[in-house]
Coordinates of C-alpha atoms in Angstrom, one line a residue:
M786 CA 283.0 38.3 129.9
P787 CA 280.7 40.2 127.2
D788 CA 280.0 38.8 124.2
D789 CA 281.1 41.1 121.7
A790 CA 279.0 39.3 119.0
H791 CA 276.0 40.8 120.3
A792 CA 277.4 44.2 121.0
T793 CA 276.5 47.6 119.1
T794 CA 278.5 49.3 121.7
G795 CA 278.2 53.3 121.8
S796 CA 275.2 53.3 119.1
Y797 CA 272.3 53.9 121.3
V798 CA 273.2 57.1 123.6
K799 CA 274.6 60.2 122.3
A800 CA 276.4 62.0 125.1
G801 CA 274.5 65.3 126.0
A802 CA 271.8 64.7 123.6
A803 CA 268.3 63.5 123.9
F804 CA 267.1 60.6 121.9
D805 CA 265.7 61.0 118.4
R806 CA 264.1 58.1 116.5
D807 CA 264.8 58.1 113.2
M808 CA 261.2 57.6 111.4
N809 CA 262.9 57.1 108.0
Y810 CA 261.7 53.9 106.8
I811 CA 261.0 51.8 103.4
P812 CA 257.6 53.8 102.5
D813 CA 256.5 50.7 99.9
R814 CA 253.0 49.5 100.6
I815 CA 251.3 46.3 100.0
T816 CA 247.6 47.5 98.5
R817 CA 244.6 45.1 97.9
T818 CA 245.3 45.1 94.0
G819 CA 248.7 47.1 93.7
G820 CA 247.3 50.1 93.0
A821 CA 246.1 53.2 95.3
P822 CA 245.5 52.1 99.0
L823 CA 242.1 51.7 100.5
D824 CA 242.9 53.9 103.5
D825 CA 245.9 56.1 103.9
R826 CA 245.8 57.3 107.9
A827 CA 248.0 54.8 110.2
G828 CA 247.8 56.8 113.3
T829 CA 251.9 58.1 112.8
G830 CA 250.8 61.8 112.8
K831 CA 252.4 62.0 109.2
P832 CA 250.8 61.2 106.0
S833 CA 251.7 58.0 103.7
V834 CA 254.8 59.1 101.6
E835 CA 253.5 60.3 98.1
D836 CA 254.1 58.1 95.1
A837 CA 255.6 55.2 97.3
P838 CA 255.9 52.0 95.6
T839 CA 253.1 49.8 95.9
W840 CA 252.9 45.8 95.8
P841 CA 249.9 43.4 95.4
V842 CA 248.3 41.5 98.0
E843 CA 248.7 37.8 97.1
P844 CA 248.5 35.0 99.6
G845 CA 252.0 33.4 100.1
R846 CA 254.0 36.0 98.4
Y847 CA 255.6 37.4 101.5
R848 CA 257.0 36.3 104.7
L849 CA 257.1 38.9 107.6
V850 CA 260.1 38.6 109.6
A851 CA 259.7 39.9 113.3
A852 CA 261.6 39.1 116.1
K853 CA 259.6 38.7 119.4
A854 CA 262.3 40.6 121.3
C855 CA 261.4 43.7 119.6
P856 CA 258.2 45.8 120.4
W857 CA 257.8 47.2 117.1
A858 CA 257.7 43.8 115.3
T859 CA 255.8 42.3 118.0
R860 CA 252.8 44.3 116.9
A861 CA 253.1 43.0 113.4
L862 CA 252.8 39.3 114.7
I863 CA 250.1 40.2 117.1
V864 CA 247.8 41.6 114.2
R865 CA 248.6 38.7 111.8
D866 CA 247.3 36.2 114.4
L867 CA 244.2 38.3 115.3
L868 CA 243.0 38.8 111.8
G869 CA 243.8 34.8 111.1
L870 CA 246.5 35.8 108.4
Q871 CA 249.1 32.9 109.7
D872 CA 248.4 30.5 106.3
V873 CA 248.6 33.9 104.2
I874 CA 251.5 35.3 105.3
S875 CA 254.4 33.3 106.8
A876 CA 256.5 34.4 109.6
G877 CA 260.6 34.4 110.0
L878 CA 261.4 34.7 113.7
P879 CA 265.0 35.9 114.4
G880 CA 266.7 35.3 117.7
P881 CA 266.6 38.1 120.4
T882 CA 270.3 39.1 119.7
H883 CA 272.1 41.0 117.1
D884 CA 275.1 42.3 116.2
S885 CA 275.7 45.8 114.4
R886 CA 274.9 44.0 110.9
S887 CA 271.6 42.5 111.4
W888 CA 269.3 40.3 112.8
T889 CA 270.2 36.6 112.9
F890 CA 268.2 33.4 112.5
D891 CA 269.6 31.9 115.1
L892 CA 266.5 30.0 116.5
D893 CA 266.1 28.2 113.2
P894 CA 268.0 24.8 112.3
G895 CA 271.6 25.8 111.3
G896 CA 271.1 29.2 111.6
V897 CA 269.3 29.7 108.2
D898 CA 265.2 30.7 107.9
P899 CA 263.6 27.8 106.2
V900 CA 262.0 29.6 103.8
L901 CA 264.1 32.7 102.6
G902 CA 267.3 30.7 102.9
F903 CA 269.0 33.8 104.5
E904 CA 271.4 33.7 107.9
R905 CA 270.4 37.1 108.1
L906 CA 267.8 39.6 107.3
Q907 CA 270.3 42.3 106.0
Q908 CA 270.7 39.6 102.9
A909 CA 266.9 40.7 102.1
Y910 CA 267.7 44.2 102.4
F911 CA 270.7 44.3 100.4
A912 CA 268.9 41.9 97.7
R913 CA 267.0 45.2 96.7
Y914 CA 269.2 47.8 97.7
P915 CA 273.1 46.6 97.8
D916 CA 273.9 49.8 99.5
Y917 CA 271.5 49.9 102.0
P918 CA 272.4 52.9 104.5
R919 CA 270.1 52.8 107.1
G920 CA 269.5 50.5 110.0
I921 CA 268.5 46.7 109.2
T922 CA 265.1 46.7 111.4
V923 CA 262.2 44.4 112.4
P924 CA 259.3 44.1 111.2
A925 CA 260.2 43.8 107.7
I926 CA 258.2 42.3 104.9
V927 CA 260.2 40.0 102.1
E928 CA 259.0 39.1 99.0
I929 CA 259.6 35.2 99.0
A930 CA 260.3 34.5 95.3
S931 CA 262.8 37.7 94.9
G932 CA 264.3 37.4 98.3
Q933 CA 264.0 41.1 98.5
V934 CA 262.8 43.4 101.5
V935 CA 259.5 45.2 100.5
T936 CA 259.0 47.4 103.8
N937 CA 260.1 47.6 107.1
D938 CA 257.8 50.9 107.6
F939 CA 256.4 49.0 111.2
P940 CA 253.0 51.6 111.5
W941 CA 251.7 50.5 108.0
I942 CA 252.6 47.3 108.0
T943 CA 249.7 46.6 110.8
H944 CA 247.6 48.9 109.2
D945 CA 247.7 47.4 105.8
L946 CA 247.5 43.8 107.4
F947 CA 243.9 45.4 108.4
F948 CA 242.6 47.6 105.4
E949 CA 244.6 45.6 102.3
W950 CA 244.6 42.1 103.6
R951 CA 240.4 42.2 104.8
D952 CA 239.7 39.6 101.6
H953 CA 241.8 37.0 103.8
H954 CA 240.6 37.9 107.4
S955 CA 238.9 35.0 109.4
P956 CA 235.3 35.8 109.8
N957 CA 235.5 36.4 113.1
A958 CA 238.4 38.7 113.1
P959 CA 238.1 41.9 115.2
D960 CA 237.6 45.6 113.5
L961 CA 240.8 47.1 114.9
W962 CA 240.1 50.5 113.1
P963 CA 236.3 51.3 114.2
A964 CA 235.2 53.9 112.1
D965 CA 232.8 55.3 115.0
V966 CA 236.0 56.2 116.8
R967 CA 238.6 56.2 114.3
D968 CA 239.2 59.8 114.9
E969 CA 239.7 59.8 118.9
M970 CA 241.8 56.7 118.1
E971 CA 243.9 58.0 115.8
D972 CA 244.8 60.8 118.7
V973 CA 245.0 58.4 121.6
M974 CA 247.6 56.2 119.3
Q975 CA 250.0 59.2 118.4
R976 CA 250.0 59.8 122.1
V977 CA 251.0 56.9 123.2
F978 CA 253.4 56.4 120.4
T979 CA 255.2 59.6 121.1
E980 CA 254.9 59.5 125.0
V981 CA 255.0 55.8 125.7
N982 CA 256.4 53.8 123.0
N983 CA 258.9 55.9 122.4
G984 CA 259.1 57.9 125.6
V985 CA 260.5 54.9 127.7
Y986 CA 263.6 55.2 124.8
R987 CA 263.7 58.8 125.2
C988 CA 264.2 57.6 128.6
G989 CA 266.7 54.9 128.1
F990 CA 268.8 56.5 125.2
A991 CA 269.2 60.1 127.2
G992 CA 272.6 61.4 126.6
S993 CA 272.0 63.9 129.9
Q994 CA 270.3 63.9 132.9
D995 CA 268.3 66.9 131.6
A996 CA 266.9 65.4 128.6
Y997 CA 266.5 61.8 130.7
E998 CA 264.1 64.2 133.3
A999 CA 262.3 65.7 130.8
A1000 CA 261.7 62.5 128.9
Y1001 CA 260.7 60.8 132.5
D1002 CA 258.5 63.2 133.5
R1003 CA 256.5 63.2 130.2
L1004 CA 256.2 59.3 130.0
W1005 CA 254.9 59.0 133.6
A1006 CA 252.4 62.0 132.7
T1007 CA 250.9 59.7 130.1
M1008 CA 251.0 56.6 132.0
D1009 CA 248.8 58.3 134.4
W1010 CA 246.7 59.2 131.9
L1011 CA 246.1 55.8 130.5
E1012 CA 245.7 54.8 134.2
D1013 CA 242.9 57.3 134.4
R1014 CA 241.2 56.3 131.3
L1015 CA 241.2 53.0 131.8
K1016 CA 239.3 52.8 135.1
D1017 CA 235.9 53.0 133.5
R1018 CA 236.6 50.8 130.6
R1019 CA 237.9 47.5 129.5
Y1020 CA 240.3 48.7 126.6
L1021 CA 241.5 52.2 125.3
M1022 CA 238.7 52.7 123.0
G1023 CA 235.8 50.9 124.9
E1024 CA 235.0 46.8 125.4
T1025 CA 236.7 45.8 122.0
I1026 CA 240.2 45.2 120.9
T1027 CA 241.3 48.1 118.6
E1028 CA 245.0 48.5 116.9
A1029 CA 245.4 51.1 119.8
D1030 CA 245.4 48.1 122.3
V1031 CA 248.0 46.1 120.3
R1032 CA 250.6 49.3 120.5
L1033 CA 250.4 50.2 123.9
F1034 CA 250.5 46.4 125.1
T1035 CA 253.9 45.7 123.4
T1036 CA 255.4 48.4 125.7
L1037 CA 253.7 47.1 128.9
A1038 CA 254.7 44.0 128.2
R1039 CA 258.5 45.2 128.4
F1040 CA 257.9 47.5 131.1
D1041 CA 258.8 45.6 134.5
A1042 CA 261.1 43.2 132.8
V1043 CA 262.9 45.9 130.9
Y1044 CA 262.2 49.3 131.0
H1045 CA 261.7 50.0 135.1
G1046 CA 265.2 48.9 135.4
H1047 CA 267.6 49.2 132.3
F1048 CA 265.9 52.2 131.0
K1049 CA 265.5 53.9 134.7
C1050 CA 261.7 54.4 134.1
N1051 CA 261.3 53.3 137.8
R1052 CA 258.9 55.7 139.3
N1053 CA 256.7 52.6 139.8
Q1054 CA 256.0 48.9 138.5
L1055 CA 252.9 48.3 136.1
T1056 CA 252.0 45.8 138.7
E1057 CA 251.6 49.0 140.7
M1058 CA 249.0 50.5 138.5
P1059 CA 245.9 48.4 139.2
N1060 CA 243.9 49.4 135.9
L1061 CA 246.8 49.4 133.5
W1062 CA 247.8 46.1 135.0
R1063 CA 244.5 44.5 135.0
Y1064 CA 244.4 45.6 131.3
A1065 CA 247.5 44.4 130.3
R1066 CA 246.7 41.1 131.8
D1067 CA 243.8 41.0 130.0
L1068 CA 245.3 41.2 126.7
Y1069 CA 248.1 38.6 127.4
A1070 CA 245.7 36.5 128.3
Q1071 CA 244.5 36.4 124.6
P1072 CA 246.5 33.6 122.4
A1073 CA 247.6 36.6 119.7
F1074 CA 248.9 39.0 122.4
G1075 CA 250.2 35.9 125.0
G1076 CA 251.6 33.5 122.6
N1077 CA 253.9 36.3 121.1
T1078 CA 255.2 37.7 124.1
D1079 CA 258.6 35.8 125.0
F1080 CA 260.0 37.8 128.3
D1081 CA 263.1 35.6 127.9
Q1082 CA 263.8 36.8 124.7
I1083 CA 262.8 40.0 125.4
K1084 CA 265.2 40.4 128.5
Q1085 CA 268.1 38.6 126.7
H1086 CA 267.6 41.6 123.6
Y1087 CA 267.8 44.7 125.7
Y1088 CA 270.3 43.5 128.4
M1089 CA 272.9 41.9 126.0
V1090 CA 272.4 43.8 122.9
Q1091 CA 272.6 47.7 124.7
T1092 CA 276.1 47.2 125.9
D1093 CA 276.5 51.1 126.2
I1094 CA 273.8 50.6 128.4
N1095 CA 274.9 47.5 130.0
P1096 CA 278.4 46.8 129.4
T1097 CA 278.3 43.5 131.6
Q1098 CA 275.7 42.0 129.6
I1099 CA 274.3 40.3 132.8
V1100 CA 270.4 39.3 132.3
P1101 CA 268.7 39.6 135.5
K1102 CA 266.5 36.7 136.6
G1103 CA 263.6 38.7 137.6
P1104 CA 260.9 39.9 137.7
D1105 CA 258.9 36.9 138.6
T1106 CA 256.7 36.6 135.1
S1107 CA 254.3 34.0 136.3
I1108 CA 252.1 36.3 137.3
W1109 CA 251.0 37.4 134.0
G1110 CA 249.3 33.9 134.1

């Protein structure tokens, strides 16, 4: 029987309509001094919100809440680890399933986050906005002392972990935003976000045949472009890892396990694209990427939560994820 505790039936697909992601997030930024940010481009295709509240960088003050099931949240976990910020910003890990109210800390003893003392991420949002009207999303950064959410604006979270928290990076942290390729990288990230990261959702949450087929064609045009781009380079921008690779990887890691079947992105599997498959496995072999990729949680999230697409909530046994290692 379907598990209604983990269902948000009907909340993803709007009949007859194309999927349109709500990109309205809490705009606050955590900046080096609590003042003006050091950098104001996050590869989002739009500028930072003017006059957005700012909070100061302070080790131990904040907790990153990020579910490994969620691609947008996994970005933040990967960047945190790449930059060596594990002892500077703690991480809370909700479980892979949730109901219409919130992500829950069901992986922790007693179902309570051991630092925040919360059962639901919703509590951090309501601590700051008692009538918060939007979705309770991850990643979210929470101020530990007050229990209040600071921001859930996922592109800016990883951007600011690099630029604003730089004083606390490990000595061997990679340059995720290299100045010499910055402009091109912004263009690459924008295309990856629009056509791949969000493109798979436009396929999966399409409310009509026409909307689905248009989304499908756009997705595969860019997947082919990426396959070609990677034929003579190790990573998207050359021989070193950048933010662009983090953003693409989290979609590729979910492609065969979820998006190929569940979201009907089924022209072919990732494993059948030699350059993208080599690239994805290269990243996965690195601890920050592989260590934050949990295929079981990924499958449980999509197949159990999105009951308007998968009403039986049956989670497929395949594919064989051992081939990643």
